[in-house]
Amino acid sequence: MTLQLYGFWRSNAAFRVRVALSLKELAFEEIDVDILSGRQFDAAYAQVNAEHAVPTLVHGGHRLSQSLAIIEYLDEFQPEPALLPSAPRERAYARSLALVSSADAHPLTVPRVRKYLGEAFSADGAAIERWCRHWVAEGLAAYERLLDQRPAAPFALGQDVTIADICIAGQVALADVYGMDRAVFPAVDALASRCFALPAFTDAHPFQQSGYKAANER
Amino acid sequence: MTLQLYGFWRSNAAFRVRVALSLKELAFEEIDVDILSGRQFDAAYAQVNAEHAVPTLVHGGHRLSQSLAIIEYLDEFQPEPALLPSAPRERAYARSLALVSSADAHPLTVPRVRKYLGEAFSADGAAIERWCRHWVAEGLAAYERLLDQRPAAPFALGQDVTIADICIAGQVALADVYGMDRAVFPAVDALASRCFALPAFTDAHPFQQSGYKAANER
């Protein structure tokens, strides 16, 4: 069954879904929605996703939104390899780690927030960039504290890659986008290096997407 | 088994967990962490929750964080009444609705964000209040569009209350905290009214918490 992903190189949530699809060896076609140019607000895309956000995954004509909901769905219809542990407490821990980036850090740096900072506070490009770097670092710092409390061995939940690693690696990919130094967060950096040694993560990285490459060749 | 919830009247994420506990008829003791005074950053609480955030649920000595991860956990160890539908696509839709508030709208109005607006942009109280109202309204508007596309009947997923209703009602409770007019979003308002007709929702509302009442008696 064909899978279509409405995404974009710059979307951290699309990164998460790309990794999950790839780990599960599910082939997909990615349709670019240029969120830096506001194409997520176009009337045509509003029919696809009423929240005006990427990603949207289309599975056999059925549309799904929100990266974590999509990954849980993928884990239900294609259980192997499992992206959530089987023990309830471990599942809860994996989900809570995933939410640190998805629900706390990353939402503060998305395009509509950057735009509104300009409107509400006359923030210029440099001020908006500082804002984003602050919250990317806050997210990484929270992960660093959490990984100090329970070290990754070798992944956040143990031997297997889970939704937690996908979101932690996503937060690191955000740091890459802002040209930030990962080494300040050594436990996060080490975990991310293990993740990005896997093709599913490498191939999903923002800088590996055709949209990024095209924009940087201009 | 005793359940302890580290929460606060003003925490929207704690509201979600209170509703879930109550729907499942699980007795709990709530321990206030005054997030308006920064108590979530205290060293003692950092031992409880390394992310420096509420809520934390303690279940038989085991700590869980992040409201959506906690609710999924509660749904696993106490399956009735189910807070997630059984069909995978419906589960995905319920989770995606939950994430509109939890991962997109609500994170923009939390205390650490309000504080940093002051630091980064010298935003005063009125400007910070406008910022919060903007994002509360954006979240409600997204829900209104989604409920227009698939009307609640009577709840977001159908006959039964799910995690989606909890998060939509939470977004409405945020509007109450900011004294905003729900009627601008009629589909959301109607759904919220059905939710808040249930004691589990009414009793969890910010204004019904002892911390709110104490602060407003002063």
PDB file of N, CA, C and O in Angstrom, chain A residues 50-52 59 62 64-66 69 72-73 76 88-89 91-92 95-96 99-100 102-104 107-108 112-113 116-117 121 123 131 134-135 142 145-146 149, chain B residues 50-52 59 62 64-66 69 72-73 76 88-89 91-92 95-96 99-100 102-104 107-108 112-113 116-117 121 123 127 131 134-135 142 145-146 149:
ATOM      1  N   ALA A  50      -6.136  20.174   8.450  1.00  0.00           N
ATOM      2  CA  ALA A  50      -6.879  21.344   8.926  1.00  0.00           C
ATOM      3  C   ALA A  50      -6.114  22.116   9.992  1.00  0.00           C
ATOM      4  O   ALA A  50      -6.469  23.246  10.316  1.00  0.00           O
ATOM      5  N   GLU A  51      -5.057  21.494  10.556  1.00  0.00           N
ATOM      6  CA  GLU A  51      -4.261  22.248  11.526  1.00  0.00           C
ATOM      7  C   GLU A  51      -3.242  23.148  10.821  1.00  0.00           C
ATOM      8  O   GLU A  51      -2.569  23.945  11.485  1.00  0.00           O
ATOM      9  N   HIS A  52      -3.113  23.002   9.502  1.00  0.00           N
ATOM     10  CA  HIS A  52      -2.133  23.784   8.728  1.00  0.00           C
ATOM     11  C   HIS A  52      -0.714  23.483   9.199  1.00  0.00           C
ATOM     12  O   HIS A  52       0.079  24.399   9.448  1.00  0.00           O
ATOM     13  N   HIS A  59      -2.136   7.020   4.181  1.00  0.00           N
ATOM     14  CA  HIS A  59      -1.995   5.558   4.136  1.00  0.00           C
ATOM     15  C   HIS A  59      -3.270   4.974   3.541  1.00  0.00           C
ATOM     16  O   HIS A  59      -4.319   4.997   4.191  1.00  0.00           O
ATOM     17  N   HIS A  62      -6.161   7.277   3.647  1.00  0.00           N
ATOM     18  CA  HIS A  62      -6.518   7.800   4.973  1.00  0.00           C
ATOM     19  C   HIS A  62      -5.426   8.741   5.477  1.00  0.00           C
ATOM     20  O   HIS A  62      -4.243   8.392   5.440  1.00  0.00           O
ATOM     21  N   LEU A  64      -3.361  10.951   8.265  1.00  0.00           N
ATOM     22  CA  LEU A  64      -2.997  10.984   9.683  1.00  0.00           C
ATOM     23  C   LEU A  64      -2.092  12.171   9.922  1.00  0.00           C
ATOM     24  O   LEU A  64      -1.240  12.486   9.080  1.00  0.00           O
ATOM     25  N   SER A  65      -2.243  12.814  11.070  1.00  0.00           N
ATOM     26  CA  SER A  65      -1.392  13.959  11.376  1.00  0.00           C
ATOM     27  C   SER A  65      -0.763  13.815  12.752  1.00  0.00           C
ATOM     28  O   SER A  65      -1.112  12.931  13.518  1.00  0.00           O
ATOM     29  N   GLN A  66       0.157  14.698  13.054  1.00  0.00           N
ATOM     30  CA  GLN A  66       0.918  14.742  14.304  1.00  0.00           C
ATOM     31  C   GLN A  66       1.929  13.593  14.359  1.00  0.00           C
ATOM     32  O   GLN A  66       1.565  12.419  14.453  1.00  0.00           O
ATOM     33  N   ALA A  69       1.566  10.659  16.902  1.00  0.00           N
ATOM     34  CA  ALA A  69       0.389   9.834  16.610  1.00  0.00           C
ATOM     35  C   ALA A  69       0.651   8.965  15.391  1.00  0.00           C
ATOM     36  O   ALA A  69       0.247   7.789  15.345  1.00  0.00           O
ATOM     37  N   GLU A  72       3.033   6.075  16.444  1.00  0.00           N
ATOM     38  CA  GLU A  72       2.293   5.041  17.206  1.00  0.00           C
ATOM     39  C   GLU A  72       1.445   4.197  16.249  1.00  0.00           C
ATOM     40  O   GLU A  72       1.333   2.981  16.394  1.00  0.00           O
ATOM     41  N   TYR A  73       0.853   4.869  15.254  1.00  0.00           N
ATOM     42  CA  TYR A  73       0.032   4.164  14.263  1.00  0.00           C
ATOM     43  C   TYR A  73       0.891   3.197  13.447  1.00  0.00           C
ATOM     44  O   TYR A  73       0.525   2.024  13.248  1.00  0.00           O
ATOM     45  N   GLU A  76       1.622   0.161  15.263  1.00  0.00           N
ATOM     46  CA  GLU A  76       0.495  -0.767  15.418  1.00  0.00           C
ATOM     47  C   GLU A  76       0.275  -1.580  14.143  1.00  0.00           C
ATOM     48  O   GLU A  76       0.003  -2.774  14.217  1.00  0.00           O
ATOM     49  N   PRO A  88       4.778  -1.702  30.272  1.00  0.00           N
ATOM     50  CA  PRO A  88       4.076  -0.413  30.408  1.00  0.00           C
ATOM     51  C   PRO A  88       4.926   0.735  30.965  1.00  0.00           C
ATOM     52  O   PRO A  88       4.872   1.843  30.438  1.00  0.00           O
ATOM     53  N   ARG A  89       5.719   0.474  32.004  1.00  0.00           N
ATOM     54  CA  ARG A  89       6.533   1.570  32.562  1.00  0.00           C
ATOM     55  C   ARG A  89       7.602   2.032  31.582  1.00  0.00           C
ATOM     56  O   ARG A  89       7.933   3.215  31.519  1.00  0.00           O
ATOM     57  N   ARG A  91       7.290   1.768  28.298  1.00  0.00           N
ATOM     58  CA  ARG A  91       6.561   2.487  27.243  1.00  0.00           C
ATOM     59  C   ARG A  91       6.324   3.925  27.680  1.00  0.00           C
ATOM     60  O   ARG A  91       6.507   4.865  26.914  1.00  0.00           O
ATOM     61  N   ALA A  92       5.914   4.070  28.949  1.00  0.00           N
ATOM     62  CA  ALA A  92       5.636   5.416  29.474  1.00  0.00           C
ATOM     63  C   ALA A  92       6.909   6.262  29.455  1.00  0.00           C
ATOM     64  O   ALA A  92       6.874   7.448  29.105  1.00  0.00           O
ATOM     65  N   ARG A  95       7.668   7.258  25.872  1.00  0.00           N
ATOM     66  CA  ARG A  95       6.774   8.332  25.427  1.00  0.00           C
ATOM     67  C   ARG A  95       7.127   9.661  26.098  1.00  0.00           C
ATOM     68  O   ARG A  95       7.067  10.715  25.468  1.00  0.00           O
ATOM     69  N   SER A  96       7.484   9.614  27.375  1.00  0.00           N
ATOM     70  CA  SER A  96       7.781  10.877  28.056  1.00  0.00           C
ATOM     71  C   SER A  96       9.042  11.514  27.469  1.00  0.00           C
ATOM     72  O   SER A  96       9.095  12.736  27.284  1.00  0.00           O
ATOM     73  N   LEU A  99       8.184  13.200  24.255  1.00  0.00           N
ATOM     74  CA  LEU A  99       7.409  14.435  24.421  1.00  0.00           C
ATOM     75  C   LEU A  99       8.263  15.618  24.865  1.00  0.00           C
ATOM     76  O   LEU A  99       7.855  16.769  24.696  1.00  0.00           O
ATOM     77  N   VAL A 100       9.435  15.366  25.439  1.00  0.00           N
ATOM     78  CA  VAL A 100      10.300  16.482  25.860  1.00  0.00           C
ATOM     79  C   VAL A 100      10.651  17.359  24.654  1.00  0.00           C
ATOM     80  O   VAL A 100      10.560  18.590  24.719  1.00  0.00           O
ATOM     81  N   SER A 102       9.039  16.906  21.459  1.00  0.00           N
ATOM     82  CA  SER A 102       7.831  17.125  20.638  1.00  0.00           C
ATOM     83  C   SER A 102       6.837  18.084  21.266  1.00  0.00           C
ATOM     84  O   SER A 102       6.155  18.817  20.548  1.00  0.00           O
ATOM     85  N   ALA A 103       6.731  18.070  22.587  1.00  0.00           N
ATOM     86  CA  ALA A 103       5.680  18.866  23.230  1.00  0.00           C
ATOM     87  C   ALA A 103       6.227  20.020  24.055  1.00  0.00           C
ATOM     88  O   ALA A 103       5.453  20.846  24.533  1.00  0.00           O
ATOM     89  N   ASP A 104       7.542  20.065  24.262  1.00  0.00           N
ATOM     90  CA  ASP A 104       8.069  21.138  25.110  1.00  0.00           C
ATOM     91  C   ASP A 104       9.068  22.029  24.368  1.00  0.00           C
ATOM     92  O   ASP A 104       8.937  23.245  24.389  1.00  0.00           O
ATOM     93  N   PRO A 107       8.123  22.838  19.800  1.00  0.00           N
ATOM     94  CA  PRO A 107       7.008  23.739  19.439  1.00  0.00           C
ATOM     95  C   PRO A 107       7.362  25.222  19.528  1.00  0.00           C
ATOM     96  O   PRO A 107       6.689  26.055  18.925  1.00  0.00           O
ATOM     97  N   LEU A 108       8.421  25.551  20.264  1.00  0.00           N
ATOM     98  CA  LEU A 108       8.766  26.957  20.477  1.00  0.00           C
ATOM     99  C   LEU A 108       9.554  27.546  19.311  1.00  0.00           C
ATOM    100  O   LEU A 108       9.813  28.751  19.288  1.00  0.00           O
ATOM    101  N   ARG A 112       5.388  29.400  12.568  1.00  0.00           N
ATOM    102  CA  ARG A 112       4.354  30.356  12.976  1.00  0.00           C
ATOM    103  C   ARG A 112       4.757  31.099  14.254  1.00  0.00           C
ATOM    104  O   ARG A 112       4.371  32.248  14.453  1.00  0.00           O
ATOM    105  N   VAL A 113       5.573  30.457  15.101  1.00  0.00           N
ATOM    106  CA  VAL A 113       6.062  31.136  16.310  1.00  0.00           C
ATOM    107  C   VAL A 113       7.103  32.187  15.937  1.00  0.00           C
ATOM    108  O   VAL A 113       7.053  33.332  16.410  1.00  0.00           O
ATOM    109  N   TYR A 116       5.338  35.152  14.492  1.00  0.00           N
ATOM    110  CA  TYR A 116       4.587  35.957  15.458  1.00  0.00           C
ATOM    111  C   TYR A 116       5.518  36.733  16.401  1.00  0.00           C
ATOM    112  O   TYR A 116       5.145  37.802  16.898  1.00  0.00           O
ATOM    113  N   LEU A 117       6.720  36.235  16.611  1.00  0.00           N
ATOM    114  CA  LEU A 117       7.692  37.005  17.401  1.00  0.00           C
ATOM    115  C   LEU A 117       7.987  38.331  16.703  1.00  0.00           C
ATOM    116  O   LEU A 117       8.129  39.369  17.358  1.00  0.00           O
ATOM    117  N   PHE A 121       6.635  41.435  18.840  1.00  0.00           N
ATOM    118  CA  PHE A 121       7.728  42.103  19.551  1.00  0.00           C
ATOM    119  C   PHE A 121       8.702  42.785  18.593  1.00  0.00           C
ATOM    120  O   PHE A 121       9.803  43.160  19.007  1.00  0.00           O
ATOM    121  N   ALA A 123      10.584  41.539  16.641  1.00  0.00           N
ATOM    122  CA  ALA A 123      11.860  40.818  16.693  1.00  0.00           C
ATOM    123  C   ALA A 123      12.434  40.711  15.278  1.00  0.00           C
ATOM    124  O   ALA A 123      11.713  40.361  14.339  1.00  0.00           O
ATOM    125  N   TRP A 131      16.261  33.367  20.004  1.00  0.00           N
ATOM    126  CA  TRP A 131      15.124  32.703  20.647  1.00  0.00           C
ATOM    127  C   TRP A 131      15.151  31.195  20.343  1.00  0.00           C
ATOM    128  O   TRP A 131      15.042  30.362  21.249  1.00  0.00           O
ATOM    129  N   HIS A 134      18.012  29.371  22.009  1.00  0.00           N
ATOM    130  CA  HIS A 134      17.760  29.219  23.443  1.00  0.00           C
ATOM    131  C   HIS A 134      16.928  27.970  23.718  1.00  0.00           C
ATOM    132  O   HIS A 134      17.255  27.159  24.583  1.00  0.00           O
ATOM    133  N   TRP A 135      15.847  27.800  22.935  1.00  0.00           N
ATOM    134  CA  TRP A 135      14.933  26.673  23.230  1.00  0.00           C
ATOM    135  C   TRP A 135      15.478  25.354  22.715  1.00  0.00           C
ATOM    136  O   TRP A 135      15.193  24.295  23.294  1.00  0.00           O
ATOM    137  N   ALA A 142      17.602  19.466  28.910  1.00  0.00           N
ATOM    138  CA  ALA A 142      16.659  18.578  29.611  1.00  0.00           C
ATOM    139  C   ALA A 142      17.004  17.116  29.296  1.00  0.00           C
ATOM    140  O   ALA A 142      17.033  16.270  30.202  1.00  0.00           O
ATOM    141  N   ARG A 145      20.119  16.046  31.261  1.00  0.00           N
ATOM    142  CA  ARG A 145      19.813  15.702  32.659  1.00  0.00           C
ATOM    143  C   ARG A 145      19.139  14.337  32.744  1.00  0.00           C
ATOM    144  O   ARG A 145      19.430  13.536  33.631  1.00  0.00           O
ATOM    145  N   LEU A 146      18.217  14.065  31.827  1.00  0.00           N
ATOM    146  CA  LEU A 146      17.497  12.790  31.855  1.00  0.00           C
ATOM    147  C   LEU A 146      18.433  11.618  31.550  1.00  0.00           C
ATOM    148  O   LEU A 146      18.336  10.555  32.180  1.00  0.00           O
ATOM    149  N   GLN A 149      20.530  10.796  34.497  1.00  0.00           N
ATOM    150  CA  GLN A 149      19.777  10.044  35.502  1.00  0.00           C
ATOM    151  C   GLN A 149      19.667   8.566  35.102  1.00  0.00           C
ATOM    152  O   GLN A 149      19.735   7.682  35.944  1.00  0.00           O
TER     153      GLN A 149
ATOM    154  N   ALA B  50      13.417  15.503  36.380  1.00  0.00           N
ATOM    155  CA  ALA B  50      14.631  16.140  35.864  1.00  0.00           C
ATOM    156  C   ALA B  50      14.328  17.144  34.756  1.00  0.00           C
ATOM    157  O   ALA B  50      15.185  17.934  34.382  1.00  0.00           O
ATOM    158  N   GLU B  51      13.115  17.114  34.215  1.00  0.00           N
ATOM    159  CA  GLU B  51      12.776  18.125  33.208  1.00  0.00           C
ATOM    160  C   GLU B  51      12.346  19.436  33.861  1.00  0.00           C
ATOM    161  O   GLU B  51      12.143  20.432  33.168  1.00  0.00           O
ATOM    162  N   HIS B  52      12.165  19.431  35.196  1.00  0.00           N
ATOM    163  CA  HIS B  52      11.720  20.625  35.924  1.00  0.00           C
ATOM    164  C   HIS B  52      10.328  21.045  35.451  1.00  0.00           C
ATOM    165  O   HIS B  52      10.088  22.227  35.173  1.00  0.00           O
ATOM    166  N   HIS B  59       3.472   6.216  41.070  1.00  0.00           N
ATOM    167  CA  HIS B  59       2.631   5.023  41.154  1.00  0.00           C
ATOM    168  C   HIS B  59       3.460   3.912  41.773  1.00  0.00           C
ATOM    169  O   HIS B  59       4.361   3.382  41.130  1.00  0.00           O
ATOM    170  N   HIS B  62       7.098   4.480  41.626  1.00  0.00           N
ATOM    171  CA  HIS B  62       7.656   4.712  40.296  1.00  0.00           C
ATOM    172  C   HIS B  62       7.169   6.044  39.746  1.00  0.00           C
ATOM    173  O   HIS B  62       5.979   6.336  39.774  1.00  0.00           O
ATOM    174  N   LEU B  64       6.430   8.894  36.856  1.00  0.00           N
ATOM    175  CA  LEU B  64       6.118   9.055  35.432  1.00  0.00           C
ATOM    176  C   LEU B  64       5.916  10.526  35.150  1.00  0.00           C
ATOM    177  O   LEU B  64       5.322  11.251  35.964  1.00  0.00           O
ATOM    178  N   SER B  65       6.353  10.968  33.967  1.00  0.00           N
ATOM    179  CA  SER B  65       6.181  12.372  33.613  1.00  0.00           C
ATOM    180  C   SER B  65       5.550  12.515  32.239  1.00  0.00           C
ATOM    181  O   SER B  65       5.385  11.532  31.517  1.00  0.00           O
ATOM    182  N   GLN B  66       5.206  13.726  31.892  1.00  0.00           N
ATOM    183  CA  GLN B  66       4.551  14.095  30.623  1.00  0.00           C
ATOM    184  C   GLN B  66       3.093  13.594  30.621  1.00  0.00           C
ATOM    185  O   GLN B  66       2.836  12.381  30.586  1.00  0.00           O
ATOM    186  N   ALA B  69       1.927  10.777  28.189  1.00  0.00           N
ATOM    187  CA  ALA B  69       2.544   9.486  28.518  1.00  0.00           C
ATOM    188  C   ALA B  69       1.899   8.896  29.769  1.00  0.00           C
ATOM    189  O   ALA B  69       1.677   7.685  29.864  1.00  0.00           O
ATOM    190  N   GLU B  72      -1.606   7.537  28.783  1.00  0.00           N
ATOM    191  CA  GLU B  72      -1.487   6.250  28.076  1.00  0.00           C
ATOM    192  C   GLU B  72      -1.159   5.130  29.075  1.00  0.00           C
ATOM    193  O   GLU B  72      -1.681   4.014  28.970  1.00  0.00           O
ATOM    194  N   TYR B  73      -0.303   5.437  30.033  1.00  0.00           N
ATOM    195  CA  TYR B  73       0.069   4.451  31.061  1.00  0.00           C
ATOM    196  C   TYR B  73      -1.151   4.067  31.900  1.00  0.00           C
ATOM    197  O   TYR B  73      -1.408   2.885  32.146  1.00  0.00           O
ATOM    198  N   GLU B  76      -3.307   1.746  30.186  1.00  0.00           N
ATOM    199  CA  GLU B  76      -2.793   0.379  30.082  1.00  0.00           C
ATOM    200  C   GLU B  76      -2.993  -0.400  31.378  1.00  0.00           C
ATOM    201  O   GLU B  76      -3.354  -1.570  31.346  1.00  0.00           O
ATOM    202  N   PRO B  88      -7.111   1.157  15.232  1.00  0.00           N
ATOM    203  CA  PRO B  88      -5.862   1.928  15.048  1.00  0.00           C
ATOM    204  C   PRO B  88      -6.043   3.322  14.441  1.00  0.00           C
ATOM    205  O   PRO B  88      -5.425   4.279  14.916  1.00  0.00           O
ATOM    206  N   ARG B  89      -6.885   3.446  13.418  1.00  0.00           N
ATOM    207  CA  ARG B  89      -7.040   4.779  12.818  1.00  0.00           C
ATOM    208  C   ARG B  89      -7.737   5.747  13.761  1.00  0.00           C
ATOM    209  O   ARG B  89      -7.421   6.941  13.773  1.00  0.00           O
ATOM    210  N   ARG B  91      -7.571   5.496  17.072  1.00  0.00           N
ATOM    211  CA  ARG B  91      -6.557   5.791  18.095  1.00  0.00           C
ATOM    212  C   ARG B  91      -5.644   6.905  17.597  1.00  0.00           C
ATOM    213  O   ARG B  91      -5.323   7.835  18.331  1.00  0.00           O
ATOM    214  N   ALA B  92      -5.233   6.781  16.344  1.00  0.00           N
ATOM    215  CA  ALA B  92      -4.327   7.791  15.772  1.00  0.00           C
ATOM    216  C   ALA B  92      -5.016   9.158  15.742  1.00  0.00           C
ATOM    217  O   ALA B  92      -4.399  10.182  16.062  1.00  0.00           O
ATOM    218  N   ARG B  95      -5.151  10.534  19.282  1.00  0.00           N
ATOM    219  CA  ARG B  95      -3.830  11.037  19.696  1.00  0.00           C
ATOM    220  C   ARG B  95      -3.479  12.326  18.971  1.00  0.00           C
ATOM    221  O   ARG B  95      -2.898  13.238  19.566  1.00  0.00           O
ATOM    222  N   SER B  96      -3.830  12.423  17.698  1.00  0.00           N
ATOM    223  CA  SER B  96      -3.472  13.643  16.967  1.00  0.00           C
ATOM    224  C   SER B  96      -4.245  14.842  17.517  1.00  0.00           C
ATOM    225  O   SER B  96      -3.687  15.929  17.657  1.00  0.00           O
ATOM    226  N   LEU B  99      -2.627  15.997  20.686  1.00  0.00           N
ATOM    227  CA  LEU B  99      -1.347  16.677  20.488  1.00  0.00           C
ATOM    228  C   LEU B  99      -1.498  18.111  19.984  1.00  0.00           C
ATOM    229  O   LEU B  99      -0.574  18.915  20.118  1.00  0.00           O
ATOM    230  N   VAL B 100      -2.646  18.458  19.413  1.00  0.00           N
ATOM    231  CA  VAL B 100      -2.853  19.843  18.948  1.00  0.00           C
ATOM    232  C   VAL B 100      -2.701  20.817  20.121  1.00  0.00           C
ATOM    233  O   VAL B 100      -2.027  21.844  20.012  1.00  0.00           O
ATOM    234  N   SER B 102      -1.503  19.744  23.358  1.00  0.00           N
ATOM    235  CA  SER B 102      -0.345  19.366  24.180  1.00  0.00           C
ATOM    236  C   SER B 102       0.994  19.686  23.524  1.00  0.00           C
ATOM    237  O   SER B 102       1.948  20.017  24.229  1.00  0.00           O
ATOM    238  N   ALA B 103       1.071  19.562  22.215  1.00  0.00           N
ATOM    239  CA  ALA B 103       2.370  19.710  21.552  1.00  0.00           C
ATOM    240  C   ALA B 103       2.455  20.954  20.670  1.00  0.00           C
ATOM    241  O   ALA B 103       3.520  21.272  20.170  1.00  0.00           O
ATOM    242  N   ASP B 104       1.339  21.641  20.450  1.00  0.00           N
ATOM    243  CA  ASP B 104       1.402  22.809  19.563  1.00  0.00           C
ATOM    244  C   ASP B 104       0.985  24.104  20.259  1.00  0.00           C
ATOM    245  O   ASP B 104       1.705  25.090  20.197  1.00  0.00           O
ATOM    246  N   PRO B 107       2.260  24.489  24.806  1.00  0.00           N
ATOM    247  CA  PRO B 107       3.665  24.739  25.160  1.00  0.00           C
ATOM    248  C   PRO B 107       4.092  26.197  25.007  1.00  0.00           C
ATOM    249  O   PRO B 107       5.090  26.604  25.591  1.00  0.00           O
ATOM    250  N   LEU B 108       3.327  26.969  24.248  1.00  0.00           N
ATOM    251  CA  LEU B 108       3.720  28.359  23.988  1.00  0.00           C
ATOM    252  C   LEU B 108       3.336  29.302  25.124  1.00  0.00           C
ATOM    253  O   LEU B 108       3.703  30.479  25.095  1.00  0.00           O
ATOM    254  N   ARG B 112       7.934  29.069  31.836  1.00  0.00           N
ATOM    255  CA  ARG B 112       9.311  29.366  31.397  1.00  0.00           C
ATOM    256  C   ARG B 112       9.315  30.175  30.098  1.00  0.00           C
ATOM    257  O   ARG B 112      10.225  30.972  29.866  1.00  0.00           O
ATOM    258  N   VAL B 113       8.276  29.989  29.259  1.00  0.00           N
ATOM    259  CA  VAL B 113       8.176  30.784  28.028  1.00  0.00           C
ATOM    260  C   VAL B 113       7.793  32.228  28.362  1.00  0.00           C
ATOM    261  O   VAL B 113       8.390  33.178  27.840  1.00  0.00           O
ATOM    262  N   TYR B 116      10.817  33.970  29.713  1.00  0.00           N
ATOM    263  CA  TYR B 116      11.859  34.271  28.716  1.00  0.00           C
ATOM    264  C   TYR B 116      11.423  35.368  27.748  1.00  0.00           C
ATOM    265  O   TYR B 116      12.274  36.103  27.217  1.00  0.00           O
ATOM    266  N   LEU B 117      10.121  35.530  27.534  1.00  0.00           N
ATOM    267  CA  LEU B 117       9.659  36.660  26.715  1.00  0.00           C
ATOM    268  C   LEU B 117      10.067  37.977  27.368  1.00  0.00           C
ATOM    269  O   LEU B 117      10.457  38.935  26.687  1.00  0.00           O
ATOM    270  N   PHE B 121      12.768  39.912  25.144  1.00  0.00           N
ATOM    271  CA  PHE B 121      12.150  41.021  24.399  1.00  0.00           C
ATOM    272  C   PHE B 121      11.649  42.132  25.321  1.00  0.00           C
ATOM    273  O   PHE B 121      10.875  42.988  24.885  1.00  0.00           O
ATOM    274  N   ALA B 123       9.407  42.056  27.277  1.00  0.00           N
ATOM    275  CA  ALA B 123       7.936  42.051  27.250  1.00  0.00           C
ATOM    276  C   ALA B 123       7.400  42.286  28.659  1.00  0.00           C
ATOM    277  O   ALA B 123       7.866  41.665  29.614  1.00  0.00           O
ATOM    278  N   ALA B 127       1.991  42.543  27.499  1.00  0.00           N
ATOM    279  CA  ALA B 127       2.456  41.955  26.231  1.00  0.00           C
ATOM    280  C   ALA B 127       2.501  40.432  26.339  1.00  0.00           C
ATOM    281  O   ALA B 127       2.160  39.716  25.386  1.00  0.00           O
ATOM    282  N   TRP B 131       0.396  37.662  24.165  1.00  0.00           N
ATOM    283  CA  TRP B 131       1.048  36.500  23.550  1.00  0.00           C
ATOM    284  C   TRP B 131       0.280  35.222  23.910  1.00  0.00           C
ATOM    285  O   TRP B 131      -0.054  34.417  23.041  1.00  0.00           O
ATOM    286  N   HIS B 134      -3.132  34.986  22.276  1.00  0.00           N
ATOM    287  CA  HIS B 134      -2.996  34.670  20.853  1.00  0.00           C
ATOM    288  C   HIS B 134      -2.894  33.171  20.638  1.00  0.00           C
ATOM    289  O   HIS B 134      -3.599  32.593  19.798  1.00  0.00           O
ATOM    290  N   TRP B 135      -2.030  32.502  21.408  1.00  0.00           N
ATOM    291  CA  TRP B 135      -1.797  31.071  21.178  1.00  0.00           C
ATOM    292  C   TRP B 135      -2.920  30.215  21.738  1.00  0.00           C
ATOM    293  O   TRP B 135      -3.195  29.130  21.188  1.00  0.00           O
ATOM    294  N   ALA B 142      -7.740  25.948  15.728  1.00  0.00           N
ATOM    295  CA  ALA B 142      -7.368  24.681  15.076  1.00  0.00           C
ATOM    296  C   ALA B 142      -8.393  23.601  15.429  1.00  0.00           C
ATOM    297  O   ALA B 142      -8.846  22.847  14.561  1.00  0.00           O
ATOM    298  N   ARG B 145     -11.657  24.135  13.472  1.00  0.00           N
ATOM    299  CA  ARG B 145     -11.566  23.638  12.094  1.00  0.00           C
ATOM    300  C   ARG B 145     -11.657  22.116  12.050  1.00  0.00           C
ATOM    301  O   ARG B 145     -12.317  21.534  11.187  1.00  0.00           O
ATOM    302  N   LEU B 146     -10.978  21.461  13.000  1.00  0.00           N
ATOM    303  CA  LEU B 146     -10.979  19.991  13.018  1.00  0.00           C
ATOM    304  C   LEU B 146     -12.370  19.452  13.351  1.00  0.00           C
ATOM    305  O   LEU B 146     -12.815  18.458  12.766  1.00  0.00           O
ATOM    306  N   GLN B 149     -14.649  19.688  10.425  1.00  0.00           N
ATOM    307  CA  GLN B 149     -14.371  18.621   9.450  1.00  0.00           C
ATOM    308  C   GLN B 149     -14.997  17.298   9.894  1.00  0.00           C
ATOM    309  O   GLN B 149     -15.513  16.535   9.082  1.00  0.00           O
TER     310      GLN B 149
END
